[in-house]
Coordinates of C-alpha atoms in Angstrom, one line a residue:
M1 CA 0.2 0.2 -0.1
A2 CA 3.0 2.3 1.2
G3 CA 4.3 1.5 -2.4
L4 CA 0.4 2.4 -4.8
C5 CA 0.9 5.9 -2.7
A6 CA 4.1 6.5 -3.3
A7 CA 3.0 5.7 -7.4
V8 CA 0.6 8.0 -6.8
A9 CA 1.4 11.1 -5.3
P10 CA 4.0 11.8 -7.8
M11 CA 0.6 12.1 -10.5
V12 CA -1.2 13.9 -8.1
L13 CA 1.9 17.0 -7.2
S14 CA 2.2 17.1 -11.5
R15 CA -1.1 18.9 -11.5
L16 CA -1.6 20.3 -8.0
D17 CA 1.9 21.9 -10.0
P18 CA 4.2 22.3 -7.2
G19 CA 7.5 23.8 -7.4
A20 CA 10.5 22.0 -9.1
D21 CA 12.2 21.4 -5.2
A22 CA 9.2 20.5 -4.2
L23 CA 8.3 17.8 -6.7
K24 CA 12.0 16.2 -6.7
L25 CA 11.7 15.7 -2.9
C26 CA 8.1 14.0 -3.0
L27 CA 10.3 11.6 -6.2
W28 CA 12.8 10.9 -4.2
I29 CA 10.5 10.0 -0.8
S30 CA 7.9 7.8 -3.3
A31 CA 11.2 6.2 -4.2
A32 CA 12.5 4.9 -0.8
V33 CA 8.8 3.7 -0.1
A34 CA 8.5 2.5 -2.4
A35 CA 12.0 0.6 -2.3
G36 CA 11.3 0.0 2.1
A37 CA 7.9 -1.8 0.0
L38 CA 9.5 -4.6 -2.1
L39 CA 12.0 -4.6 0.4
L40 CA 9.3 -5.2 2.7
A41 CA 7.2 -7.7 0.6
A42 CA 10.6 -9.9 -0.2
L43 CA 11.1 -10.3 3.5
F44 CA 7.3 -11.2 3.7
A45 CA 7.5 -13.8 1.0
H46 CA 10.9 -15.4 2.1
R47 CA 9.2 -15.7 5.5
I48 CA 6.2 -18.0 4.1
T49 CA 7.8 -19.9 1.9
K50 CA 10.4 -20.7 5.5
D51 CA 6.7 -21.4 6.7
R52 CA 4.9 -24.0 4.1
R53 CA 9.0 -25.5 3.9
Q54 CA 8.4 -26.0 8.4
I55 CA 4.8 -27.1 7.7
A56 CA 6.3 -29.4 4.7
Q57 CA 8.5 -30.9 6.7
S58 CA 6.0 -31.6 9.5
E59 CA 4.0 -32.6 7.3
E60 CA 7.0 -34.9 5.9
R61 CA 7.6 -36.2 9.3
F62 CA 4.3 -36.8 11.0
R63 CA 3.9 -39.4 7.1
R64 CA 6.8 -40.7 7.6
A65 CA 6.3 -41.5 11.6
M66 CA 2.8 -42.8 10.9
K67 CA 5.1 -45.3 8.3
D68 CA 7.8 -46.4 10.0
S69 CA 5.8 -46.6 13.0
A70 CA 5.3 -50.8 13.8
I71 CA 2.3 -50.8 15.9
G72 CA -1.3 -48.9 13.7
I73 CA -2.0 -45.3 13.5
A74 CA -5.3 -44.0 12.3
V75 CA -6.8 -40.3 11.7
I76 CA -10.1 -40.6 12.6
G77 CA -12.7 -37.7 11.0
L78 CA -15.4 -37.2 13.5
D79 CA -18.4 -38.9 11.6
G80 CA -15.9 -42.3 12.7
R81 CA -14.7 -42.4 8.9
I82 CA -11.3 -43.7 8.5
L83 CA -9.1 -40.5 7.1
E84 CA -6.1 -42.0 7.0
A85 CA -4.2 -44.3 8.6
N86 CA -1.1 -46.5 8.4
P87 CA 0.4 -49.6 6.7
A88 CA 0.3 -51.3 10.1
F89 CA -2.6 -50.4 11.3
A90 CA -4.0 -51.8 7.9
A91 CA -1.8 -55.4 8.0
M92 CA -3.0 -55.7 11.8
L93 CA -7.1 -56.0 10.3
G94 CA -5.6 -57.2 7.1
Y95 CA -6.9 -54.8 4.8
S96 CA -4.4 -52.3 2.4
R97 CA -4.5 -48.6 2.7
E98 CA -7.0 -47.8 0.2
E99 CA -9.4 -50.4 1.5
I100 CA -9.3 -49.4 5.3
E101 CA -9.3 -45.6 3.9
A102 CA -13.0 -46.8 3.1
L103 CA -14.5 -47.8 5.8
T104 CA -15.6 -46.3 9.4
F105 CA -14.1 -47.2 12.9
F106 CA -17.8 -48.9 13.4
Q107 CA -17.6 -50.6 10.2
I108 CA -14.5 -52.3 11.8
T109 CA -15.4 -53.0 15.5
H110 CA -16.1 -55.6 17.4
P111 CA -20.4 -55.7 17.0
D112 CA -20.1 -56.3 21.4
D113 CA -17.4 -53.7 21.2
L114 CA -19.2 -50.7 19.3
Q115 CA -20.4 -49.1 22.5
I116 CA -17.2 -47.4 23.9
G117 CA -16.8 -45.9 20.2
R118 CA -20.1 -44.5 20.8
E119 CA -19.2 -43.4 24.2
T120 CA -15.5 -41.9 23.4
M121 CA -16.8 -40.3 20.1
D122 CA -19.6 -38.7 22.0
G123 CA -17.5 -37.4 25.4
L124 CA -15.1 -35.4 22.4
K125 CA -18.2 -33.7 21.2
A126 CA -19.7 -33.2 24.1
G127 CA -15.9 -30.9 24.8
T128 CA -15.3 -33.7 28.1
V129 CA -13.0 -35.8 27.0
D130 CA -9.6 -34.9 25.1
A131 CA -7.7 -37.8 25.1
F132 CA -8.5 -41.5 25.4
Q133 CA -7.2 -45.0 26.0
F134 CA -8.9 -48.2 26.7
E135 CA -8.8 -52.2 25.0
K136 CA -11.2 -53.3 21.8
R137 CA -11.6 -55.7 19.8
Y138 CA -11.6 -55.0 16.5
L139 CA -13.3 -57.5 12.8
R140 CA -9.9 -58.4 10.4
K141 CA -10.8 -58.7 7.4
D142 CA -11.9 -62.6 7.0
G143 CA -14.0 -61.8 9.6
T144 CA -12.4 -62.5 12.9
P145 CA -11.4 -61.1 15.3
V146 CA -8.7 -59.2 17.0
W147 CA -7.5 -57.4 20.6
A148 CA -6.1 -54.2 20.4
H149 CA -5.8 -51.1 22.7
L150 CA -6.2 -47.4 21.7
A151 CA -4.2 -44.5 23.1
G152 CA -5.1 -41.2 20.8
S153 CA -6.0 -37.5 21.7
V154 CA -8.6 -34.9 20.2
I155 CA -7.2 -31.9 17.3
R156 CA -8.9 -28.8 18.1
D157 CA -9.1 -25.1 16.7
E158 CA -7.4 -23.3 18.0
K159 CA -9.3 -20.0 18.2
S160 CA -12.4 -21.7 18.8
G161 CA -11.2 -25.1 20.5
R162 CA -13.8 -27.1 17.8
P163 CA -12.9 -30.4 17.8
L164 CA -11.9 -31.5 13.5
Y165 CA -10.4 -35.0 14.3
L166 CA -8.7 -38.0 16.4
V167 CA -5.5 -39.1 15.9
S168 CA -4.9 -43.3 17.9
Q169 CA -2.4 -44.9 18.4
I170 CA -3.6 -49.1 17.7
E171 CA -1.5 -52.0 19.5
N172 CA -2.0 -55.3 18.9
I173 CA -2.8 -57.1 22.5
D174 CA -3.4 -59.9 20.7
A175 CA -1.1 -62.9 22.3
R176 CA -1.3 -60.6 25.4
K177 CA -5.3 -61.5 25.4
Q178 CA -5.2 -65.2 24.9
A179 CA -2.2 -65.7 26.8
E180 CA -4.3 -64.2 29.8
A181 CA -7.4 -66.3 28.7
R182 CA -4.9 -69.0 28.6
I183 CA -3.5 -68.1 32.2
A184 CA -7.2 -68.2 33.1
E185 CA -8.4 -71.5 31.8
A186 CA -5.6 -72.8 33.4
E187 CA -5.8 -71.9 37.3
T188 CA -9.5 -72.2 36.4
R189 CA -8.7 -75.5 35.5
W190 CA -6.7 -76.3 38.3
N191 CA -8.7 -75.7 40.9
F192 CA -11.6 -78.2 39.8
A193 CA -8.5 -80.6 39.4
L194 CA -7.9 -80.2 43.2
A195 CA -11.2 -80.1 44.1
G196 CA -12.6 -83.1 41.2
A197 CA -9.4 -85.1 43.1
G198 CA -10.0 -84.3 46.7
Q199 CA -6.9 -81.9 46.5
G200 CA -6.7 -78.6 49.7
V201 CA -3.7 -76.8 49.7
W202 CA -2.5 -75.8 53.1
D203 CA -0.2 -72.6 53.7
L204 CA 1.7 -71.8 56.2
D205 CA 3.5 -68.3 56.9
M206 CA 4.8 -67.4 60.3
R207 CA 4.5 -63.5 59.6
M208 CA 1.1 -64.5 59.9
G209 CA 0.8 -66.2 62.4
G210 CA -0.2 -69.4 61.3
T211 CA -1.7 -71.8 58.7
T212 CA -4.8 -71.1 56.2
Y213 CA -6.5 -74.4 54.4
S214 CA -8.7 -73.6 51.5
S215 CA -12.4 -73.7 51.7
T216 CA -12.1 -77.7 49.5
W217 CA -10.5 -78.8 52.1
V218 CA -11.7 -77.8 55.0
R219 CA -15.1 -78.7 53.7
M220 CA -13.8 -82.3 53.3
L221 CA -13.2 -82.5 56.4
G222 CA -16.5 -80.9 57.7
Y223 CA -15.6 -78.1 58.8
A224 CA -16.8 -74.2 57.9
D225 CA -13.9 -72.3 56.3
G226 CA -11.6 -70.7 58.5
E227 CA -12.3 -73.2 61.1
L228 CA -9.0 -74.7 61.0
D229 CA -6.6 -71.7 60.4
G230 CA -4.7 -71.0 62.7
D231 CA -2.2 -72.7 65.3
P232 CA 0.0 -75.1 63.0
A233 CA 0.0 -77.7 65.3
H234 CA -3.3 -77.8 65.6
W235 CA -3.4 -79.7 61.9
L236 CA -0.7 -83.3 63.9
T237 CA -3.7 -83.5 67.1
M238 CA -6.0 -84.6 64.1
V239 CA -4.1 -87.6 63.0
H240 CA -4.5 -91.0 64.3
P241 CA -2.0 -92.0 67.0
D242 CA -0.8 -94.6 65.4
D243 CA 0.5 -92.3 62.3
R244 CA 1.6 -90.3 65.1
E245 CA 5.3 -90.2 65.5
I246 CA 5.7 -91.4 62.1
V247 CA 4.2 -88.3 60.3
A248 CA 6.4 -85.9 63.2
E249 CA 9.3 -87.6 62.0
A250 CA 8.7 -86.8 58.3
D251 CA 8.4 -83.8 59.1
H252 CA 11.4 -82.7 61.6
A253 CA 13.3 -83.9 59.2
H254 CA 12.5 -82.2 56.4
L255 CA 12.3 -79.1 58.3
D256 CA 15.8 -80.1 59.9
G257 CA 17.0 -79.9 56.2
K258 CA 17.3 -83.7 55.4
T259 CA 14.9 -84.2 52.7
P260 CA 13.9 -81.9 50.1
F261 CA 10.7 -82.1 50.7
F262 CA 7.8 -83.5 53.2
E263 CA 5.7 -86.7 52.7
A264 CA 3.6 -88.6 54.7
E265 CA 0.1 -90.8 54.2
F266 CA -1.7 -90.9 57.5
R267 CA -5.1 -91.7 59.5
M268 CA -7.4 -87.8 60.3
R269 CA -10.1 -87.6 61.7
H270 CA -13.1 -86.0 60.4
K271 CA -15.4 -83.7 62.2
D272 CA -17.5 -86.7 62.0
G273 CA -14.9 -88.9 63.9
R274 CA -14.3 -91.7 60.9
W275 CA -10.9 -91.9 60.0
M276 CA -9.5 -90.3 56.6
W277 CA -6.9 -91.2 54.8
I278 CA -4.4 -88.3 53.3
L279 CA -1.0 -88.0 51.4
D280 CA 0.3 -84.1 52.7
R281 CA 2.8 -83.0 50.3
G282 CA 5.3 -80.1 51.3
K283 CA 8.3 -78.0 51.1
V284 CA 9.4 -75.0 52.6
I285 CA 9.6 -72.5 50.3
E286 CA 11.4 -69.3 52.6
R287 CA 13.4 -69.6 55.7
D288 CA 15.3 -66.7 57.8
A289 CA 19.1 -65.6 58.3
E290 CA 19.3 -68.3 61.0
G291 CA 17.9 -71.2 58.6
K292 CA 14.5 -71.5 61.1
L293 CA 10.8 -71.8 58.5
I294 CA 9.1 -68.6 57.9
R295 CA 6.6 -69.9 55.0
A296 CA 6.0 -73.7 53.7
I297 CA 3.2 -74.3 51.2
G298 CA 1.8 -78.1 50.6
S299 CA -1.3 -79.8 49.3
L300 CA -3.9 -82.3 51.0
T301 CA -4.7 -85.2 49.3
D302 CA -8.1 -87.4 50.0
I303 CA -6.5 -91.2 49.3
T304 CA -8.4 -92.7 51.7
R305 CA -11.0 -95.3 48.4
R306 CA -7.4 -95.4 46.9
K307 CA -6.0 -97.4 50.7
E308 CA -9.4 -99.3 50.7
A309 CA -8.7 -100.5 46.9
E310 CA -4.9 -101.3 48.0
E311 CA -6.1 -103.4 51.0
R312 CA -9.0 -105.2 48.8
L313 CA -6.2 -105.5 46.4
A314 CA -3.5 -107.3 48.6
V315 CA -6.5 -109.2 49.9
S316 CA -7.3 -110.3 46.2
A317 CA -3.3 -110.7 45.8
T318 CA -2.7 -113.4 48.2
M319 CA -5.6 -114.8 47.8
L320 CA -4.6 -115.0 43.7
A321 CA -0.8 -116.1 45.3
D322 CA -2.7 -118.9 47.1
E323 CA -4.3 -120.2 44.0
K324 CA -2.0 -119.8 41.9
E325 CA 0.5 -122.5 44.3
R326 CA -2.3 -125.1 44.0
L327 CA -2.7 -124.7 40.1
R328 CA 1.2 -124.5 40.1
V329 CA 0.7 -127.7 42.6
T330 CA -1.6 -129.5 40.3
L331 CA -0.6 -128.8 36.7
Q332 CA 3.2 -130.2 38.4
S333 CA 1.0 -132.9 39.9
I334 CA -1.2 -134.1 36.5
G335 CA -0.4 -136.7 33.9
D336 CA -1.3 -134.4 30.6
A337 CA 1.7 -132.3 29.3
V338 CA 1.3 -128.3 29.8
I339 CA 3.1 -125.9 28.3
C340 CA 1.8 -121.7 28.9
T341 CA 2.9 -118.4 26.9
D342 CA 2.7 -114.9 26.7
A343 CA 1.4 -112.4 24.3
A344 CA 4.3 -112.4 22.5
N345 CA 4.5 -116.3 22.6
R346 CA 7.3 -116.4 25.4
V347 CA 7.2 -119.7 27.5
T348 CA 6.6 -118.4 31.0
F349 CA 5.8 -122.5 32.2
M350 CA 5.9 -126.4 31.4
N351 CA 5.6 -129.0 33.7
P352 CA 7.9 -131.7 34.4
V353 CA 5.5 -134.3 31.9
A354 CA 6.6 -130.9 29.5
E355 CA 9.7 -131.2 30.1
K356 CA 10.0 -135.1 29.6
L357 CA 7.7 -135.2 26.3
T358 CA 9.5 -131.9 24.7
G359 CA 13.5 -132.7 25.8
V360 CA 13.8 -129.5 27.3
S361 CA 14.3 -128.4 30.9
G362 CA 11.5 -125.6 32.2
S363 CA 14.5 -123.3 33.6
E364 CA 16.4 -123.6 29.7
A365 CA 12.6 -122.6 28.8
L366 CA 11.3 -119.8 30.5
G367 CA 11.9 -116.8 28.3
K368 CA 12.3 -119.0 24.9
M369 CA 9.7 -118.5 22.4
L370 CA 7.7 -121.2 21.7
G371 CA 9.3 -122.6 18.1
H372 CA 12.3 -123.5 20.3
V373 CA 10.7 -126.2 22.4
Y374 CA 7.9 -127.1 20.5
W375 CA 7.9 -128.0 17.2
A376 CA 4.2 -130.0 16.5
V377 CA 3.3 -130.4 12.0
D378 CA 0.4 -132.9 11.3
E379 CA 1.1 -136.1 10.9
E380 CA -0.2 -136.4 7.2
T381 CA 0.8 -133.5 5.3
G382 CA 4.4 -132.6 7.5
H383 CA 3.4 -129.2 8.0
R384 CA 3.8 -127.2 10.8
I385 CA 0.5 -126.9 13.1
G386 CA 0.6 -122.6 13.6
V387 CA -0.4 -121.9 17.6
T388 CA -1.5 -118.2 17.0
R389 CA -3.7 -116.0 18.8
P390 CA -7.1 -116.1 17.8
A391 CA -8.1 -112.7 15.6
I392 CA -9.1 -110.0 17.1
G393 CA -13.0 -110.2 17.3
S394 CA -13.2 -113.6 17.1
Q395 CA -14.5 -116.0 18.9
A396 CA -11.4 -117.6 21.2
S397 CA -12.2 -121.4 21.4
S398 CA -9.5 -124.2 22.5
D399 CA -8.2 -126.0 19.0
Q400 CA -7.9 -129.3 19.2
N401 CA -5.5 -132.3 17.3
S402 CA -5.2 -136.0 17.3
R403 CA -3.0 -135.9 14.9
A404 CA 0.0 -134.4 15.3
V405 CA 3.4 -134.8 15.9
L406 CA 5.6 -133.7 18.6
I407 CA 9.7 -133.6 16.8
R408 CA 12.4 -132.6 19.2
R409 CA 15.7 -131.5 18.9
D410 CA 17.4 -134.7 18.2
D411 CA 15.0 -135.1 15.7
T412 CA 13.0 -138.2 17.6
R413 CA 9.2 -137.9 16.8
C414 CA 6.4 -138.3 19.2
S415 CA 2.5 -138.9 17.9
I416 CA 0.7 -136.6 20.3
R417 CA -3.1 -135.4 20.8
Q418 CA -2.4 -131.5 21.9
V419 CA -5.3 -129.2 23.1
V420 CA -3.9 -125.3 22.5
S421 CA -6.6 -122.9 24.3
P422 CA -6.2 -118.4 24.3
I423 CA -6.6 -116.9 27.8
M424 CA -7.9 -113.6 27.4
N425 CA -8.3 -111.1 29.8
E426 CA -11.9 -109.2 31.4
R427 CA -11.2 -107.0 28.3
N428 CA -11.0 -109.4 25.9
E429 CA -7.5 -109.3 25.1
F430 CA -5.4 -112.1 24.2
C431 CA -2.4 -112.7 26.6
G432 CA -1.2 -115.5 26.5
L433 CA -2.2 -119.8 24.9
V434 CA -1.9 -122.5 27.6
I435 CA -1.1 -125.8 25.1
V436 CA -1.9 -129.2 26.9
F437 CA -1.1 -132.1 25.1
Q438 CA -0.1 -135.7 25.8
D439 CA 2.1 -139.1 24.3
F440 CA -0.7 -140.8 22.1
T441 CA 1.9 -142.4 20.0
D442 CA 0.7 -146.3 22.0
A443 CA -2.9 -145.4 21.1
R444 CA -2.0 -143.8 17.4
A445 CA -0.5 -146.9 16.4
L446 CA -3.5 -149.0 18.6
Q447 CA -5.9 -146.8 16.1
R448 CA -3.6 -147.3 13.2
Q449 CA -3.9 -151.1 13.3
L450 CA -7.6 -151.4 14.2
A451 CA -8.1 -149.2 11.1
Y452 CA -6.6 -151.5 9.0
A453 CA -7.8 -154.1 10.6
A454 CA -11.1 -152.9 10.0
A455 CA -10.0 -151.9 5.8
H456 CA -8.2 -155.3 5.6
D457 CA -8.5 -159.1 4.9
A458 CA -6.9 -160.7 7.7
L459 CA -5.4 -163.3 6.0
T460 CA -4.2 -162.1 2.3
G461 CA -3.9 -157.9 3.6
L462 CA -5.7 -157.2 1.4
A463 CA -9.0 -154.7 1.1
N464 CA -11.5 -156.7 2.2
R465 CA -15.5 -156.6 1.5
S466 CA -16.6 -153.5 3.6
S467 CA -13.7 -150.9 2.4
F468 CA -14.1 -152.2 -1.5
I469 CA -16.7 -151.0 -1.3
R470 CA -17.1 -147.9 -0.2
T471 CA -14.2 -147.3 -2.6
M472 CA -16.2 -148.3 -5.2
E473 CA -19.0 -146.3 -4.4
E474 CA -17.0 -143.5 -4.1
L475 CA -15.6 -144.6 -8.1
V476 CA -19.1 -143.9 -9.3
D477 CA -20.0 -141.7 -8.0
Q478 CA -17.1 -140.2 -9.3
V479 CA -18.7 -141.4 -12.7
R480 CA -21.9 -139.5 -12.2
K481 CA -20.2 -136.5 -11.6
D482 CA -17.7 -137.0 -14.6
G483 CA -20.9 -138.0 -16.8
T484 CA -18.5 -141.3 -19.0
T485 CA -21.2 -143.6 -19.9
V486 CA -19.9 -147.2 -21.7
P487 CA -19.1 -147.8 -24.8
A488 CA -18.7 -143.7 -26.3
G489 CA -16.0 -142.8 -22.8
G490 CA -12.8 -144.4 -23.1
S491 CA -11.8 -143.4 -19.4
A492 CA -14.9 -145.6 -17.6
H493 CA -13.9 -148.1 -14.4
Q494 CA -13.2 -151.9 -15.5
F495 CA -14.3 -154.2 -12.5
M496 CA -13.3 -158.3 -12.0
F497 CA -15.0 -160.5 -10.5
I498 CA -13.1 -163.5 -9.1
D499 CA -13.4 -167.1 -8.3
L500 CA -11.2 -170.3 -8.2
D501 CA -11.7 -172.9 -10.0
H502 CA -11.0 -176.5 -7.3
F503 CA -10.9 -174.4 -4.1
K504 CA -12.4 -176.8 -2.4
L505 CA -10.3 -180.1 -3.5
V506 CA -7.4 -178.0 -1.7
N507 CA -10.0 -177.4 1.9
D508 CA -10.8 -181.1 1.9
T509 CA -8.1 -183.0 1.1
G510 CA -5.6 -180.7 2.9
G511 CA -7.7 -178.1 5.0
H512 CA -8.3 -174.8 6.2
V513 CA -4.4 -174.5 6.7
A514 CA -3.4 -175.7 3.3
G515 CA -6.3 -173.1 2.2
D516 CA -5.4 -170.8 4.1
A517 CA -1.8 -170.8 2.6
L518 CA -3.2 -170.3 -0.8
L519 CA -5.1 -168.3 0.0
K520 CA -2.7 -165.8 0.4
R521 CA -0.3 -167.2 -2.5
V522 CA -3.6 -166.2 -4.8
A523 CA -3.7 -162.5 -3.5
E524 CA -0.2 -162.2 -4.1
A525 CA 0.0 -163.6 -7.4
I526 CA -3.7 -161.0 -8.0
R527 CA -1.8 -157.9 -7.0
G528 CA 1.7 -158.6 -8.1
V529 CA -0.8 -158.9 -12.4
L530 CA -1.9 -155.3 -11.3
G531 CA -0.3 -151.8 -11.6
P532 CA -0.1 -149.0 -8.5
E533 CA -3.1 -147.7 -9.3
D534 CA -5.3 -150.6 -9.4
I535 CA -7.2 -152.1 -6.3
V536 CA -7.7 -155.9 -4.9
A537 CA -9.6 -157.0 -2.2
R538 CA -11.1 -160.6 -0.8
L539 CA -14.6 -160.6 -0.9
G540 CA -14.9 -163.6 1.1
G541 CA -13.9 -167.6 1.2
D542 CA -12.4 -168.2 -2.5
E543 CA -13.7 -165.5 -3.9
F544 CA -11.6 -162.1 -5.1
A545 CA -12.4 -158.1 -7.1
V546 CA -10.0 -156.5 -8.6
I547 CA -11.2 -153.0 -9.8
L548 CA -9.2 -151.7 -12.7
K549 CA -8.5 -147.6 -12.5
S550 CA -7.7 -147.9 -16.8
G551 CA -11.0 -147.3 -18.8
S552 CA -10.0 -149.5 -21.2
A553 CA -11.6 -152.7 -21.5
A554 CA -8.8 -154.2 -24.1
R555 CA -6.9 -153.7 -21.3
A556 CA -8.7 -155.0 -18.7
K557 CA -9.2 -158.8 -20.2
I558 CA -5.7 -158.9 -21.0
V559 CA -5.4 -157.9 -17.5
A560 CA -7.8 -160.9 -16.7
R561 CA -6.6 -163.2 -18.8
S562 CA -2.5 -162.4 -16.7
I563 CA -4.5 -163.3 -13.4
I564 CA -5.8 -166.5 -15.1
D565 CA -2.5 -167.8 -15.9
A566 CA -0.6 -166.6 -12.8
I567 CA -2.9 -168.5 -10.3
A568 CA -3.0 -171.7 -12.2
G569 CA 0.9 -172.0 -12.8
L570 CA 0.9 -171.5 -9.2
D571 CA 3.8 -174.5 -7.7
F572 CA 1.6 -174.9 -4.2
T573 CA 2.3 -178.5 -2.2
W574 CA 1.1 -179.2 1.0
D575 CA 2.3 -182.1 1.9
G576 CA 4.2 -183.5 -0.6
H577 CA 1.1 -183.9 -2.5
P578 CA 0.7 -180.9 -5.4
H579 CA -2.4 -178.8 -5.1
L580 CA -3.8 -176.9 -8.8
I581 CA -6.4 -174.5 -8.4
G582 CA -7.8 -172.2 -11.8
A583 CA -9.9 -169.1 -11.6
S584 CA -12.6 -168.1 -13.4
I585 CA -13.1 -164.3 -14.4
G586 CA -16.5 -162.0 -15.1
L587 CA -15.9 -158.5 -16.6
A588 CA -17.9 -155.3 -16.2
A589 CA -17.4 -151.4 -17.0
I590 CA -17.9 -148.9 -14.3
G591 CA -19.9 -145.9 -16.1
A592 CA -22.6 -143.4 -16.1
N593 CA -25.3 -146.0 -17.2
C594 CA -24.1 -148.8 -15.4
G595 CA -26.5 -148.7 -12.4
E596 CA -25.3 -148.8 -8.8
V597 CA -22.9 -151.0 -7.0
D598 CA -24.6 -153.6 -6.6
E599 CA -26.3 -154.0 -9.8
I600 CA -22.4 -153.6 -11.3
I601 CA -21.0 -156.8 -8.8
A602 CA -24.2 -158.3 -9.7
S603 CA -23.5 -157.9 -13.4
A604 CA -19.6 -159.0 -13.2
D605 CA -20.8 -162.2 -10.6
A606 CA -23.3 -163.4 -13.2
A607 CA -19.9 -163.3 -16.0
C608 CA -18.1 -165.1 -14.3
Y609 CA -21.0 -167.9 -13.5
A610 CA -20.9 -167.2 -17.5
A611 CA -17.3 -168.6 -17.5
K612 CA -17.4 -171.1 -15.6
A613 CA -20.1 -172.4 -17.3
A614 CA -17.9 -172.1 -20.3
G615 CA -15.3 -175.0 -19.1
R616 CA -14.0 -172.5 -15.9
G617 CA -10.4 -171.0 -16.2
C618 CA -12.0 -168.1 -19.0
V619 CA -13.2 -164.0 -18.7
S620 CA -16.3 -163.5 -19.5
V621 CA -17.7 -160.0 -20.4
A622 CA -20.9 -158.2 -18.4
P623 CA -23.4 -156.6 -21.1
D624 CA -22.2 -152.7 -21.8
G625 CA -24.7 -150.6 -20.4
V626 CA -28.4 -151.9 -17.4
D627 CA -30.4 -152.1 -20.3
N628 CA -28.7 -154.4 -21.5
K629 CA -28.3 -157.3 -18.9
T630 CA -30.3 -159.4 -20.2
E631 CA -27.8 -159.9 -23.6
P632 CA -25.6 -163.3 -23.8
S633 CA -22.3 -163.1 -23.1
E634 CA -19.4 -165.1 -24.8
P635 CA -16.8 -166.8 -23.0
L636 CA -13.0 -165.6 -23.9
A637 CA -11.3 -168.5 -23.7
A638 CA -8.0 -168.5 -21.6
A639 CA -4.4 -169.2 -21.9
S640 CA -2.3 -171.9 -20.1

C-alpha cells in the first residue's frame, strides 16, 4: 500500500503544479517508500516460504512416522471415517491402506465393543474428552476378531476449540489377551482339578501368625471355612495316634533340611469322627537368616478310596497267590504235559511232563519263543501246526488236534494229542496260550492197527469187502459226476469178479490151513499182475474183486487173462501133494449208465458164472449198460 501511495503521489503533485524542489523531494520520498515496500514484500515472501517449508517438513515427518511405526496409527474424523491409516494398522486387520481408508471405525469394530467407540465420540463432541485409551476388539478382513489397545487425543481448532479429528495409536494385544485367557483357563482347570481330586492346599506363614487351609479341604473334613486356620500345630492333633509319630518324624526331617520335601500318608479324623486317609506333601519355601522356617506350602489329598482299594487288592493278591500255588501244584502233578506262553508267544511255564516229552528243561525254556521248545506238525501233511493268537474280534475257542507229531530237538518224533487254548483277560484281550498235550504214540499205533484191520482182510492183507464197497461207491459217484458213459467213453473203470476153480478140493484134502496158505499165494499173484493204482480185495472165501483204474476194456481182458495164468501157474504143494487150481473171471464196466454198485457186482458175478459154465479158466464180459443185462455174454478162452 505504501508503494502504491508513493507511485500515485507524483502524478497528483504534477497536476497541482508544485515547485521543482518540492516535486523532486516528493519523488525521492516516493522512491524510498517504494523500495522499502519492495524490501518488506520480499521479507514477507521469504517468511511465508520458510513457514511452508517447515509445515511440509512437519507433515513429512508425521507421515514418515506413521508409515514406519510398528504400531497402528489412524486419523479419524468425527463421523467415524478413517481419514488416514498407516500400513501397520492396515496390515494388522488384513486390509490395504486404500481399502481401510474407505471404511469407518464402526465397520471394523467388533459388535460387542461398538458402545465403547460411541461413548468416546460422544465425549469428544461434548468437550469432556481430550485424550483416551481403552481396549477393544476389531474385526479382520476375514472376520476374525483381534484385540487392540487404543491411545489417542483430540485435535481441536486453536481459536474456537472445536474438535477437528482424532489421532489414535492402535497396538495389537491379541497375543497377550490369548495368553491371559489361557492362564485364566489353566487356573480354572487347576482349581477344578484340585476340587475334583479331593485335594486341598495349606499355607504356613509364620509372619501371618499360622496356617491357612483352602475351602475345598476344610469342607472335605466337615469344617467351615477358616475353622481350622491358625495354630500351625493343630493339624497334628487330628492325626491318628498310630500314625502321629511317623508323620512327626517326616516333618522334622524336612524342617531340618534332611529331605528335599515333606511327604507322608496318614489317617486324619473327620469332624464326624470317622478316619480319612490323607496324602500330605509340602515344602519350605522361605527361611530366615538362621535357617528357621518362615513359610511353607503344601497340598492335602484324600486317598481314602485308594487305600481301601489297596487293602482289597492286598487281600486279592493273597488269594491269587494261594490259587496260583494250588494251580502250580496241580499242573506239576497231572499226567498231561502243559506249556504256557505270554502274548508274545514266549514260554512262561512248563510242567515236568512237558519237559520230559519235549526234552527241554523248564529253566532253559522260560523266556524262549515257543518254536524253540515245542514244534508240532501234522502227521499226514507234515506241515507245522500253528499255535497263534485268535483274530481280533473272533470268538476265542480251544483248538484240538489228534493227529499231531511232536518233533524234538534230536529229531526224534512222538505222536501227541494237543489242545491249544487262548488266555483272554476280562477286557477280552489276548494274554497268551495254554498248550496241553499227551503222548499218543501207543494209542495212535493201536488206532492205525484197528483202522487197518477194519479195512483189510486179516488173512491176505488185501482190502476187505466193506472197505472195497466204499471205495467202489466213491468211484461210481465220481463217474456219474464226470458223466462218462459206456461204451462211448474210454475212461470208465473196469470191475473184475474172480472166483477160484478147484479150490474146495484143497480144503478137503489139505484142510483149511492149506487153503489159507494157498489164498495168500493167490493174493500175491493177483497183486503182482496189477498196477499200483489198481485196487484188489478179497470179498470172502475164494472170491476176489479187482477195480482196474484204466478205462480201457481191452486192457481189462488182457489183465484178466494174466491173472488166470498167474493163478494157474502157482506151484503149490502141501504135505508132499501138489495142488492145481484155476480161476474164472467176470468183467463189468463202471460207467455213468451202469447202475448202482450192487448191480455192477451182480453183473460181473453173472459173467463169472457164465465163464465157469463155459468150462472154467476163462473170462466172460458182462453186457454194456444196465439195459443190456439180458444179452448173452461170450466167454473168452484163456491161455493156459
